[in-house]
Amino acid sequence: MPNIKSAKKRVKVNRTKAAANKARKSNLKTVLKKADIACTTGAADKTEAIRVAIKKVDQACAKGLIHKNAAARKKSQLAKKLNAAG
């Protein structure tokens, strides 16, 4: 445990930000899974699920959770799944 006041604050801030990042990343994975399931099962709302997933990927990229190339790759994969589903 640090002794300096600013170092103590950094520990607290890092813990808070790590928890927020973990929650955002978990939410992103959940949305991506829902979109994948919607495409594979041929659900009626698959277009909406893909749209929501792409929006979440863009938000994660903007927040710095994922790299921009990873975001582009995930969006491309989602579009490919939607097109393959019909």
Short mmCIF file of N, CA and C in Angstrom, two decimals:
data_model
loop_
_atom_site.label_atom_id
_atom_site.label_comp_id
_atom_site.label_asym_id
_atom_site.label_seq_id
_atom_site.Cartn_x
_atom_site.Cartn_y
_atom_site.Cartn_z
N MET A 1 0.85 -1.19 0.00
CA MET A 1 0.00 0.00 0.00
C MET A 1 0.90 1.25 0.00
N PRO A 2 0.58 2.23 -0.85
CA PRO A 2 1.42 3.43 -0.93
C PRO A 2 1.26 4.32 0.30
N ASN A 3 2.29 5.11 0.56
CA ASN A 3 2.29 6.04 1.69
C ASN A 3 1.94 7.46 1.27
N ILE A 4 2.27 7.81 0.03
CA ILE A 4 2.06 9.17 -0.44
C ILE A 4 0.58 9.37 -0.79
N LYS A 5 0.07 10.55 -0.46
CA LYS A 5 -1.36 10.84 -0.64
C LYS A 5 -1.80 10.70 -2.09
N SER A 6 -1.01 11.22 -3.01
CA SER A 6 -1.39 11.15 -4.43
C SER A 6 -1.37 9.71 -4.93
N ALA A 7 -0.45 8.91 -4.42
CA ALA A 7 -0.37 7.51 -4.82
C ALA A 7 -1.58 6.73 -4.29
N LYS A 8 -2.02 7.09 -3.07
CA LYS A 8 -3.23 6.46 -2.51
C LYS A 8 -4.44 6.78 -3.38
N LYS A 9 -4.51 8.03 -3.82
CA LYS A 9 -5.63 8.44 -4.67
C LYS A 9 -5.58 7.69 -6.00
N ARG A 10 -4.40 7.53 -6.57
CA ARG A 10 -4.27 6.82 -7.84
C ARG A 10 -4.79 5.39 -7.70
N VAL A 11 -4.50 4.75 -6.58
CA VAL A 11 -4.97 3.39 -6.34
C VAL A 11 -6.50 3.35 -6.35
N LYS A 12 -7.11 4.32 -5.67
CA LYS A 12 -8.58 4.38 -5.60
C LYS A 12 -9.18 4.65 -6.98
N VAL A 13 -8.60 5.61 -7.69
CA VAL A 13 -9.12 5.97 -9.01
C VAL A 13 -8.95 4.82 -10.00
N ASN A 14 -7.80 4.16 -9.95
CA ASN A 14 -7.57 3.02 -10.84
C ASN A 14 -8.54 1.88 -10.57
N ARG A 15 -8.83 1.64 -9.30
CA ARG A 15 -9.77 0.59 -8.94
C ARG A 15 -11.17 0.91 -9.50
N THR A 16 -11.58 2.16 -9.36
CA THR A 16 -12.90 2.59 -9.86
C THR A 16 -12.98 2.47 -11.38
N LYS A 17 -11.94 2.95 -12.06
CA LYS A 17 -11.94 2.90 -13.52
C LYS A 17 -11.87 1.48 -14.05
N ALA A 18 -11.13 0.61 -13.36
CA ALA A 18 -11.03 -0.79 -13.76
C ALA A 18 -12.40 -1.46 -13.66
N ALA A 19 -13.13 -1.14 -12.60
CA ALA A 19 -14.47 -1.72 -12.43
C ALA A 19 -15.41 -1.24 -13.53
N ALA A 20 -15.32 0.03 -13.88
CA ALA A 20 -16.18 0.58 -14.94
C ALA A 20 -15.83 -0.05 -16.29
N ASN A 21 -14.53 -0.20 -16.56
CA ASN A 21 -14.10 -0.81 -17.82
C ASN A 21 -14.55 -2.26 -17.90
N LYS A 22 -14.47 -2.97 -16.78
CA LYS A 22 -14.88 -4.37 -16.75
C LYS A 22 -16.37 -4.49 -17.05
N ALA A 23 -17.16 -3.60 -16.47
CA ALA A 23 -18.61 -3.62 -16.71
C ALA A 23 -18.92 -3.31 -18.16
N ARG A 24 -18.25 -2.32 -18.73
CA ARG A 24 -18.49 -1.95 -20.14
C ARG A 24 -18.10 -3.09 -21.07
N LYS A 25 -16.96 -3.72 -20.80
CA LYS A 25 -16.49 -4.80 -21.66
C LYS A 25 -17.42 -6.02 -21.57
N SER A 26 -17.91 -6.29 -20.37
CA SER A 26 -18.84 -7.40 -20.17
C SER A 26 -20.14 -7.13 -20.92
N ASN A 27 -20.62 -5.90 -20.85
CA ASN A 27 -21.84 -5.51 -21.56
C ASN A 27 -21.65 -5.66 -23.07
N LEU A 28 -20.48 -5.26 -23.56
CA LEU A 28 -20.18 -5.39 -24.99
C LEU A 28 -20.23 -6.85 -25.42
N LYS A 29 -19.61 -7.73 -24.63
CA LYS A 29 -19.60 -9.15 -24.96
C LYS A 29 -21.02 -9.72 -24.97
N THR A 30 -21.85 -9.29 -24.01
CA THR A 30 -23.23 -9.76 -23.94
C THR A 30 -24.01 -9.35 -25.18
N VAL A 31 -23.86 -8.11 -25.59
CA VAL A 31 -24.57 -7.61 -26.77
C VAL A 31 -24.11 -8.35 -28.03
N LEU A 32 -22.80 -8.60 -28.13
CA LEU A 32 -22.27 -9.33 -29.28
C LEU A 32 -22.81 -10.76 -29.33
N LYS A 33 -22.91 -11.40 -28.16
CA LYS A 33 -23.46 -12.76 -28.11
C LYS A 33 -24.93 -12.77 -28.52
N LYS A 34 -25.69 -11.76 -28.05
CA LYS A 34 -27.11 -11.68 -28.41
C LYS A 34 -27.28 -11.51 -29.91
N ALA A 35 -26.44 -10.67 -30.51
CA ALA A 35 -26.51 -10.45 -31.96
C ALA A 35 -26.15 -11.73 -32.71
N ASP A 36 -25.15 -12.45 -32.22
CA ASP A 36 -24.74 -13.70 -32.86
C ASP A 36 -25.86 -14.73 -32.78
N ILE A 37 -26.47 -14.85 -31.62
CA ILE A 37 -27.58 -15.80 -31.44
C ILE A 37 -28.76 -15.42 -32.32
N ALA A 38 -29.05 -14.12 -32.40
CA ALA A 38 -30.17 -13.66 -33.23
C ALA A 38 -29.95 -14.03 -34.70
N CYS A 39 -28.71 -13.95 -35.16
CA CYS A 39 -28.42 -14.29 -36.56
C CYS A 39 -28.48 -15.80 -36.80
N THR A 40 -27.94 -16.57 -35.86
CA THR A 40 -27.90 -18.02 -36.08
C THR A 40 -29.27 -18.67 -35.95
N THR A 41 -30.12 -18.12 -35.08
CA THR A 41 -31.45 -18.69 -34.92
C THR A 41 -32.45 -18.12 -35.91
N GLY A 42 -32.08 -17.06 -36.60
CA GLY A 42 -32.98 -16.45 -37.57
C GLY A 42 -34.11 -15.68 -36.92
N ALA A 43 -33.81 -15.02 -35.82
CA ALA A 43 -34.82 -14.26 -35.10
C ALA A 43 -35.32 -13.10 -35.95
N ALA A 44 -36.54 -12.67 -35.66
CA ALA A 44 -37.15 -11.58 -36.44
C ALA A 44 -36.43 -10.25 -36.21
N ASP A 45 -35.86 -10.05 -35.03
CA ASP A 45 -35.22 -8.78 -34.70
C ASP A 45 -33.70 -8.82 -34.87
N LYS A 46 -33.22 -9.66 -35.79
CA LYS A 46 -31.76 -9.78 -35.96
C LYS A 46 -31.13 -8.49 -36.47
N THR A 47 -31.83 -7.76 -37.33
CA THR A 47 -31.29 -6.49 -37.85
C THR A 47 -31.12 -5.49 -36.71
N GLU A 48 -32.11 -5.44 -35.82
CA GLU A 48 -32.04 -4.52 -34.67
C GLU A 48 -30.91 -4.94 -33.73
N ALA A 49 -30.75 -6.23 -33.50
CA ALA A 49 -29.69 -6.72 -32.62
C ALA A 49 -28.31 -6.37 -33.18
N ILE A 50 -28.15 -6.52 -34.48
CA ILE A 50 -26.87 -6.17 -35.13
C ILE A 50 -26.63 -4.67 -35.03
N ARG A 51 -27.67 -3.88 -35.23
CA ARG A 51 -27.54 -2.42 -35.15
C ARG A 51 -27.09 -1.99 -33.75
N VAL A 52 -27.70 -2.57 -32.73
CA VAL A 52 -27.33 -2.26 -31.34
C VAL A 52 -25.89 -2.69 -31.07
N ALA A 53 -25.50 -3.87 -31.57
CA ALA A 53 -24.16 -4.37 -31.35
C ALA A 53 -23.12 -3.47 -32.00
N ILE A 54 -23.39 -3.02 -33.22
CA ILE A 54 -22.45 -2.13 -33.91
C ILE A 54 -22.31 -0.81 -33.16
N LYS A 55 -23.42 -0.31 -32.63
CA LYS A 55 -23.38 0.93 -31.84
C LYS A 55 -22.51 0.74 -30.60
N LYS A 56 -22.67 -0.40 -29.92
CA LYS A 56 -21.89 -0.67 -28.71
C LYS A 56 -20.40 -0.81 -29.05
N VAL A 57 -20.10 -1.42 -30.18
CA VAL A 57 -18.70 -1.57 -30.60
C VAL A 57 -18.10 -0.19 -30.84
N ASP A 58 -18.84 0.69 -31.50
CA ASP A 58 -18.36 2.05 -31.75
C ASP A 58 -18.13 2.79 -30.44
N GLN A 59 -19.04 2.63 -29.49
CA GLN A 59 -18.89 3.30 -28.20
C GLN A 59 -17.67 2.77 -27.45
N ALA A 60 -17.46 1.46 -27.50
CA ALA A 60 -16.30 0.86 -26.83
C ALA A 60 -15.00 1.37 -27.45
N CYS A 61 -15.00 1.53 -28.76
CA CYS A 61 -13.83 2.05 -29.46
C CYS A 61 -13.57 3.51 -29.05
N ALA A 62 -14.63 4.29 -28.95
CA ALA A 62 -14.50 5.69 -28.57
C ALA A 62 -13.98 5.83 -27.14
N LYS A 63 -14.37 4.92 -26.26
CA LYS A 63 -13.93 4.96 -24.86
C LYS A 63 -12.53 4.38 -24.68
N GLY A 64 -12.00 3.74 -25.73
CA GLY A 64 -10.67 3.17 -25.64
C GLY A 64 -10.64 1.76 -25.09
N LEU A 65 -11.80 1.11 -25.03
CA LEU A 65 -11.85 -0.27 -24.52
C LEU A 65 -11.25 -1.25 -25.52
N ILE A 66 -11.51 -0.99 -26.81
CA ILE A 66 -10.96 -1.85 -27.86
C ILE A 66 -10.29 -0.96 -28.90
N HIS A 67 -9.34 -1.52 -29.60
CA HIS A 67 -8.62 -0.80 -30.63
C HIS A 67 -9.53 -0.55 -31.83
N LYS A 68 -9.26 0.49 -32.59
CA LYS A 68 -10.13 0.84 -33.72
C LYS A 68 -10.16 -0.26 -34.78
N ASN A 69 -9.02 -0.96 -34.97
CA ASN A 69 -9.01 -2.04 -35.94
C ASN A 69 -9.82 -3.23 -35.45
N ALA A 70 -9.79 -3.48 -34.15
CA ALA A 70 -10.60 -4.55 -33.58
C ALA A 70 -12.09 -4.21 -33.73
N ALA A 71 -12.42 -2.94 -33.54
CA ALA A 71 -13.81 -2.50 -33.70
C ALA A 71 -14.26 -2.69 -35.14
N ALA A 72 -13.41 -2.31 -36.07
CA ALA A 72 -13.74 -2.46 -37.49
C ALA A 72 -13.92 -3.93 -37.85
N ARG A 73 -13.05 -4.78 -37.29
CA ARG A 73 -13.15 -6.22 -37.56
C ARG A 73 -14.45 -6.80 -37.01
N LYS A 74 -14.82 -6.41 -35.79
CA LYS A 74 -16.06 -6.91 -35.19
C LYS A 74 -17.29 -6.44 -35.98
N LYS A 75 -17.27 -5.19 -36.42
CA LYS A 75 -18.39 -4.67 -37.21
C LYS A 75 -18.50 -5.40 -38.54
N SER A 76 -17.36 -5.69 -39.15
CA SER A 76 -17.35 -6.41 -40.41
C SER A 76 -17.90 -7.82 -40.22
N GLN A 77 -17.50 -8.47 -39.15
CA GLN A 77 -17.99 -9.83 -38.86
C GLN A 77 -19.50 -9.82 -38.64
N LEU A 78 -19.99 -8.81 -37.93
CA LEU A 78 -21.44 -8.70 -37.69
C LEU A 78 -22.20 -8.51 -38.99
N ALA A 79 -21.68 -7.64 -39.86
CA ALA A 79 -22.33 -7.40 -41.15
C ALA A 79 -22.34 -8.67 -42.00
N LYS A 80 -21.23 -9.41 -41.95
CA LYS A 80 -21.13 -10.65 -42.72
C LYS A 80 -22.15 -11.68 -42.22
N LYS A 81 -22.31 -11.77 -40.89
CA LYS A 81 -23.29 -12.69 -40.32
C LYS A 81 -24.71 -12.30 -40.72
N LEU A 82 -24.99 -11.00 -40.71
CA LEU A 82 -26.33 -10.53 -41.07
C LEU A 82 -26.63 -10.84 -42.53
N ASN A 83 -25.66 -10.62 -43.41
CA ASN A 83 -25.85 -10.91 -44.82
C ASN A 83 -26.01 -12.41 -45.09
N ALA A 84 -25.27 -13.21 -44.34
CA ALA A 84 -25.36 -14.66 -44.52
C ALA A 84 -26.71 -15.18 -44.02
N ALA A 85 -27.26 -14.52 -43.00
CA ALA A 85 -28.55 -14.94 -42.44
C ALA A 85 -29.71 -14.62 -43.38
N GLY A 86 -29.47 -13.68 -44.28
CA GLY A 86 -30.53 -13.36 -45.25
C GLY A 86 -31.17 -12.10 -44.97
#
